[in-house]
Tab-separated table of C-alpha atoms and ligand atoms in Angstrom:
chain	number	residue	atom	x	y	z
A	1	UNK	CA	-12.795	-0.411	-7.774
A	2	UNK	CA	-10.453	-2.062	-10.249
A	3	UNK	CA	-11.430	-0.100	-13.358
A	4	UNK	CA	-12.836	3.275	-14.462
A	5	UNK	CA	-10.361	4.513	-13.440
A	6	UNK	CA	-7.811	1.908	-12.359
A	7	UNK	CA	-5.786	2.561	-9.205
A	8	UNK	CA	-2.572	3.225	-11.211
A	9	UNK	CA	-4.526	5.798	-13.261
A	10	UNK	CA	-5.774	7.407	-10.057
A	11	UNK	CA	-2.184	7.550	-8.765
A	12	UNK	CA	-1.090	9.234	-12.001
A	13	UNK	CA	-4.024	11.602	-12.475
A	14	UNK	CA	-5.554	12.493	-9.113
A	15	UNK	CA	-2.653	12.516	-6.741
A	16	UNK	CA	-2.247	12.508	-3.914
A	17	UNK	CA	-4.423	9.492	-3.273
A	18	UNK	CA	-5.294	9.709	0.434
A	19	UNK	CA	-6.122	6.319	1.953
A	20	UNK	CA	-7.497	5.203	5.309
A	21	UNK	CA	-5.396	2.542	7.070
A	22	UNK	CA	-7.294	-0.180	8.916
A	23	UNK	CA	-6.199	-2.869	11.335
A	24	UNK	CA	-9.204	-3.448	13.592
A	25	UNK	CA	-10.399	-7.023	13.072
A	26	UNK	CA	-13.759	-6.477	11.415
A	27	UNK	CA	-14.795	-5.701	7.810
A	28	UNK	CA	-17.337	-3.131	9.018
A	29	UNK	CA	-14.480	-0.710	9.813
A	30	UNK	CA	-13.026	-0.445	6.268
A	31	UNK	CA	-16.604	-0.528	4.923
A	32	UNK	CA	-17.466	2.497	7.083
A	33	UNK	CA	-14.282	4.438	6.280
A	34	UNK	CA	-14.754	3.755	2.545
A	35	UNK	CA	-17.946	5.850	2.803
A	36	UNK	CA	-15.954	8.837	4.114
A	37	UNK	CA	-14.040	11.081	1.679
A	38	UNK	CA	-10.934	8.881	1.519
A	39	UNK	CA	-9.740	8.068	-2.004
A	40	UNK	CA	-8.894	4.455	-1.074
A	41	UNK	CA	-8.850	2.125	1.938
A	42	UNK	CA	-5.843	0.041	2.996
A	43	UNK	CA	-5.955	-2.980	5.285
A	44	UNK	CA	-2.852	-3.684	7.340
A	45	UNK	CA	-2.146	-7.376	7.880
A	46	UNK	CA	1.429	-6.807	9.043
A	47	UNK	CA	0.633	-5.009	12.298
A	48	UNK	CA	-3.165	-4.893	12.270
A	49	UNK	CA	-5.300	-7.734	13.548
A	50	UNK	CA	-7.395	-8.361	10.417
A	51	UNK	CA	-7.275	-12.027	9.492
A	52	UNK	CA	-7.376	-13.454	5.987
A	53	UNK	CA	-11.151	-14.007	5.831
A	54	UNK	CA	-12.007	-10.562	7.236
A	55	UNK	CA	-9.675	-8.940	4.713
A	56	UNK	CA	-11.252	-10.875	1.821
A	57	UNK	CA	-14.740	-9.867	3.064
A	58	UNK	CA	-13.689	-6.200	3.209
A	59	UNK	CA	-12.714	-6.014	-0.464
A	60	UNK	CA	-16.220	-5.974	-2.057
A	61	UNK	CA	-17.454	-3.658	0.730
A	62	UNK	CA	-14.753	-1.107	-0.121
A	63	UNK	CA	-15.393	-1.580	-3.857
A	64	UNK	CA	-19.130	-1.029	-3.285
A	65	UNK	CA	-18.257	2.501	-2.142
A	66	UNK	CA	-16.396	3.021	-5.450
A	67	UNK	CA	-12.971	3.015	-3.773
A	68	UNK	CA	-9.829	0.967	-4.466
A	69	UNK	CA	-8.990	-1.595	-1.752
A	70	UNK	CA	-5.319	-1.965	-0.803
A	71	UNK	CA	-3.688	-4.551	1.462
A	72	UNK	CA	-0.380	-4.580	3.305
A	73	UNK	CA	0.548	-8.261	3.569
A	74	UNK	CA	2.596	-9.743	6.433
A	75	UNK	CA	6.402	-9.817	5.923
A	76	UNK	CA	7.365	-12.223	3.126
A	77	UNK	CA	3.784	-13.386	2.499
A	78	UNK	CA	3.856	-12.953	-1.257
A	79	UNK	CA	1.484	-15.889	-1.879
A	80	UNK	CA	-1.237	-13.938	-0.062
A	81	UNK	CA	-0.530	-10.963	-2.329
A	82	UNK	CA	-1.728	-13.092	-5.286
A	83	UNK	CA	-4.768	-14.265	-3.335
A	84	UNK	CA	-5.791	-10.684	-2.532
A	85	UNK	CA	-5.376	-9.754	-6.207
A	86	UNK	CA	-7.628	-12.722	-7.032
A	87	UNK	CA	-10.219	-11.288	-4.632
A	88	UNK	CA	-10.044	-7.868	-6.315
A	89	UNK	CA	-7.629	-5.579	-4.477
A	90	UNK	CA	-6.203	-2.676	-6.449
A	91	UNK	CA	-2.842	-2.581	-4.730
A	92	UNK	CA	-0.562	-4.557	-2.429
A	93	UNK	CA	2.095	-3.125	-0.118
A	94	UNK	CA	4.860	-5.575	0.874
A	95	UNK	CA	6.798	-4.674	4.041
A	96	UNK	CA	10.536	-5.046	4.655
A	97	UNK	CA	11.721	-5.559	1.076
A	98	UNK	CA	15.390	-5.685	2.004
A	99	UNK	CA	16.955	-7.761	-0.784
A	100	UNK	CA	16.639	-7.815	-4.530
A	101	UNK	CA	15.337	-11.406	-4.223
A	102	UNK	CA	12.487	-10.125	-2.017
A	103	UNK	CA	11.631	-7.516	-4.664
A	104	UNK	CA	11.718	-10.054	-7.501
A	105	UNK	CA	9.608	-12.618	-5.642
A	106	UNK	CA	7.039	-9.982	-4.681
A	107	UNK	CA	6.798	-8.839	-8.320
A	108	UNK	CA	6.512	-12.451	-9.511
A	109	UNK	CA	3.449	-13.048	-7.309
A	110	UNK	CA	1.909	-9.696	-8.323
A	111	UNK	CA	2.084	-9.904	-12.109
A	112	UNK	CA	0.979	-12.419	-14.725
A	113	UNK	CA	3.484	-13.631	-17.344
A	114	UNK	CA	5.437	-12.394	-19.147
A	115	UNK	CA	6.334	-9.936	-16.316
A	116	UNK	CA	5.795	-12.299	-13.386
A	117	UNK	CA	4.538	-15.754	-12.461
A	118	UNK	CA	1.097	-15.039	-11.008
A	119	UNK	CA	-1.166	-18.083	-11.289
A	120	UNK	CA	-4.660	-17.930	-12.782
A	121	UNK	CA	-7.807	-17.833	-10.586
A	122	UNK	CA	-9.024	-14.216	-10.250
A	123	UNK	CA	-12.674	-14.974	-9.514
A	124	UNK	CA	-13.424	-12.011	-7.223
A	125	UNK	CA	-11.515	-9.581	-9.429
A	126	UNK	CA	-13.470	-10.664	-12.528
A	127	UNK	CA	-16.746	-10.294	-10.656
A	128	UNK	CA	-15.824	-6.802	-9.388
A	129	UNK	CA	-14.463	-5.583	-12.733
A	130	UNK	CA	-17.024	-7.283	-14.967
A	131	UNK	CA	-14.163	-8.255	-17.294
A	132	UNK	CA	-14.111	-11.552	-19.189
A	133	UNK	CA	-11.286	-13.953	-18.265
A	134	UNK	CA	-9.250	-13.064	-21.353
A	135	UNK	CA	-9.794	-9.297	-20.962
A	136	UNK	CA	-8.925	-9.488	-17.273
A	137	UNK	CA	-5.784	-11.484	-18.054
A	138	UNK	CA	-4.673	-8.977	-20.703
A	139	UNK	CA	-5.331	-5.919	-18.495
A	140	UNK	CA	-4.601	-7.192	-14.975
A	141	UNK	CA	-0.916	-6.239	-14.737
A	142	UNK	CA	-1.838	-2.606	-15.405
A	143	UNK	CA	-4.953	-2.490	-13.220
A	144	UNK	CA	-3.134	-2.923	-9.915
A	145	UNK	CA	-0.091	-1.445	-8.187
A	146	UNK	CA	2.654	-3.279	-6.303
A	147	UNK	CA	4.441	-1.234	-3.645
A	148	UNK	CA	7.731	-2.492	-2.192
A	149	UNK	CA	8.333	-1.065	1.273
A	150	UNK	CA	11.631	0.702	1.859
A	151	UNK	CA	12.174	1.084	5.591
A	152	UNK	CA	15.721	-0.089	6.376
A	153	UNK	CA	19.299	0.869	5.536
A	154	UNK	CA	19.561	-2.330	3.454
A	155	UNK	CA	16.605	-1.281	1.305
A	156	UNK	CA	17.965	2.265	0.880
A	157	UNK	CA	21.288	0.862	-0.280
A	158	UNK	CA	19.623	-1.179	-3.075
A	159	UNK	CA	16.875	1.308	-3.975
A	160	UNK	CA	17.925	1.624	-7.620
A	161	UNK	CA	17.975	-2.187	-8.006
A	162	UNK	CA	14.487	-2.445	-6.457
A	163	UNK	CA	13.296	0.261	-8.868
A	164	UNK	CA	14.782	-1.735	-11.741
A	165	UNK	CA	12.504	-4.732	-11.079
A	166	UNK	CA	9.716	-4.687	-13.650
A	167	UNK	CA	6.603	-5.634	-11.756
A	168	UNK	CA	7.479	-3.367	-8.827
A	169	UNK	CA	5.284	-0.355	-9.582
A	170	UNK	CA	6.305	1.809	-6.671
A	171	UNK	CA	8.057	2.257	-3.355
A	172	UNK	CA	6.204	2.756	-0.064
A	173	UNK	CA	8.120	4.249	2.856
A	174	UNK	CA	7.659	3.054	6.429
A	175	UNK	CA	8.907	6.174	8.234
A	176	UNK	CA	8.816	4.651	11.723
A	177	UNK	CA	11.018	1.661	10.901
A	178	UNK	CA	13.193	3.921	8.763
A	179	UNK	CA	13.707	6.240	11.747
A	180	UNK	CA	14.696	3.280	13.932
A	181	UNK	CA	17.188	2.136	11.280
A	182	UNK	CA	18.652	5.582	10.617
A	183	UNK	CA	19.073	6.340	14.323
A	184	UNK	CA	20.985	3.080	14.767
A	185	UNK	CA	18.218	1.730	16.980
A	186	UNK	CA	18.238	4.726	19.353
A	187	UNK	CA	14.598	5.681	18.950
A	188	UNK	CA	11.500	6.044	16.830
A	189	UNK	CA	10.795	9.470	15.286
A	190	UNK	CA	9.112	9.205	11.881
A	191	UNK	CA	9.541	12.948	11.242
A	192	UNK	CA	13.213	13.265	12.299
A	193	UNK	CA	15.624	15.398	10.250
A	194	UNK	CA	17.391	12.209	9.097
A	195	UNK	CA	14.101	10.713	7.886
A	196	UNK	CA	13.120	13.950	6.090
A	197	UNK	CA	16.459	13.941	4.247
A	198	UNK	CA	16.013	10.277	3.254
A	199	UNK	CA	12.440	10.959	2.092
A	200	UNK	CA	13.574	13.755	-0.222
A	201	UNK	CA	16.283	11.540	-1.687
A	202	UNK	CA	13.933	8.543	-2.177
A	203	UNK	CA	11.220	10.744	-3.712
A	204	UNK	CA	13.672	12.169	-6.245
A	205	UNK	CA	15.049	8.747	-7.224
A	206	UNK	CA	11.664	6.996	-7.461
A	207	UNK	CA	10.193	9.782	-9.560
A	208	UNK	CA	13.254	9.729	-11.846
A	209	UNK	CA	12.593	6.004	-12.364
A	210	UNK	CA	8.974	6.812	-13.350
A	211	UNK	CA	7.516	4.751	-10.468
A	212	UNK	CA	4.965	5.578	-7.754
A	213	UNK	CA	5.750	6.925	-4.284
A	214	UNK	CA	3.720	6.006	-1.213
A	215	UNK	CA	4.096	6.604	2.505
A	216	UNK	CA	2.403	6.027	5.863
A	217	UNK	CA	1.392	9.071	7.922
A	218	UNK	CA	0.522	8.740	11.626
A	219	UNK	CA	-1.861	11.729	11.520
A	220	UNK	CA	-3.900	13.822	9.122
A	221	UNK	CA	-1.617	16.828	9.680
A	222	UNK	CA	1.451	14.761	8.784
A	223	UNK	CA	-0.413	13.311	5.776
A	224	UNK	CA	-0.935	16.885	4.528
A	225	UNK	CA	2.801	17.632	4.818
A	226	UNK	CA	3.701	14.426	2.969
A	227	UNK	CA	1.140	15.083	0.246
A	228	UNK	CA	2.662	18.555	-0.258
A	229	UNK	CA	6.112	16.941	-0.524
A	230	UNK	CA	4.794	15.135	-3.603
A	231	UNK	CA	3.937	11.564	-2.574
A	232	UNK	CA	1.427	9.890	-4.908
A	233	UNK	CA	-0.165	7.800	-2.123
A	234	UNK	CA	-0.453	8.829	1.534
A	235	UNK	CA	-2.085	6.436	4.009
A	236	UNK	CA	-3.439	7.951	7.226
A	237	UNK	CA	-3.106	5.608	10.157
A	238	UNK	CA	-4.819	4.176	11.726
A	239	UNK	CA	-8.450	3.247	12.363
A	240	UNK	CA	-7.685	2.707	16.052
A	241	UNK	CA	-5.825	6.053	16.294
A	242	UNK	CA	-8.785	7.817	14.660
A	243	UNK	CA	-11.143	6.088	17.092
A	244	UNK	CA	-9.008	7.113	20.071
A	245	UNK	CA	-8.681	10.705	18.803
A	246	UNK	CA	-12.452	10.902	18.291
A	247	UNK	CA	-13.092	9.452	21.759
A	248	UNK	CA	-10.667	11.897	23.385
A	249	UNK	CA	-12.184	14.864	21.520
A	250	UNK	CA	-15.715	13.816	22.551
A	251	UNK	CA	-14.722	13.338	26.191
A	252	UNK	CA	-12.790	16.616	26.159
A	253	UNK	CA	-15.846	18.432	24.810
A	254	UNK	CA	-18.142	16.706	27.359
A	255	UNK	CA	-15.935	17.372	30.364
A	256	UNK	CA	-14.766	20.801	29.273
B	1	3PY	C1	6.508	2.204	9.358
B	1	3PY	O1	6.344	3.414	9.585
B	1	3PY	O2	7.556	1.581	9.590
B	1	3PY	C2	5.420	1.455	8.782
B	1	3PY	O3	5.609	0.331	8.380
B	1	3PY	C3	4.053	2.079	8.743
B	1	3PY	O4	3.136	1.230	9.373
B	2	MG	MG1	7.312	-0.584	9.105
């Protein structure tokens, strides 16, 4: 849903927002997970195999369950961020924001003037929200959230500049890539001591800037820990992991 309440209001008032994270290439998967007790459903187009059309088809199915739809776009694909806003998503997560130019371009495609340069054509969003063109235009910048992903040493080193970009509403941590970066490429451990220290530092700085904090969690148990740390948005990944875990639990129960 885009309104009543908007996704930014949900992030402010009913945190943590716990979202499902989908990559399997069919809209029936986010449609099904939207009917579970998740607060939102995110579609991953960076590493998942959802294509553009399947993602667009998922948006009204998620909204029909009364949940905000979120999309992680492929690296650098800011034009698609605008197209998903046009179709009615409530939030976009942009991976690998490693320069201030990346952050500014992402914000420009996410927000209408005077904040950004988003072009007009929000047909799906107007249908889902029921807002008139002028009302939608006046409210749109505040109805959706733009999350810049921080998952490299470069991004950490310019965090305050990223936070200073109006039109970037929040920072979303990719703990796996961050662990690769912080270990100097030695391994992947999204819950390493180095990552935990970086998370605490990022959380403090983002909150001080009055922006939203989001993060990916590879399991429900980890999502609980991250929610208790104070993240506003925690995405539990992924649909395929949940499917595998369910399959293994069923087989375990069947075979003893
Ligand atoms: C990461 O952990 O690096 C992510 O981008 C989550 O998918
Ligand atoms: Mg990543």
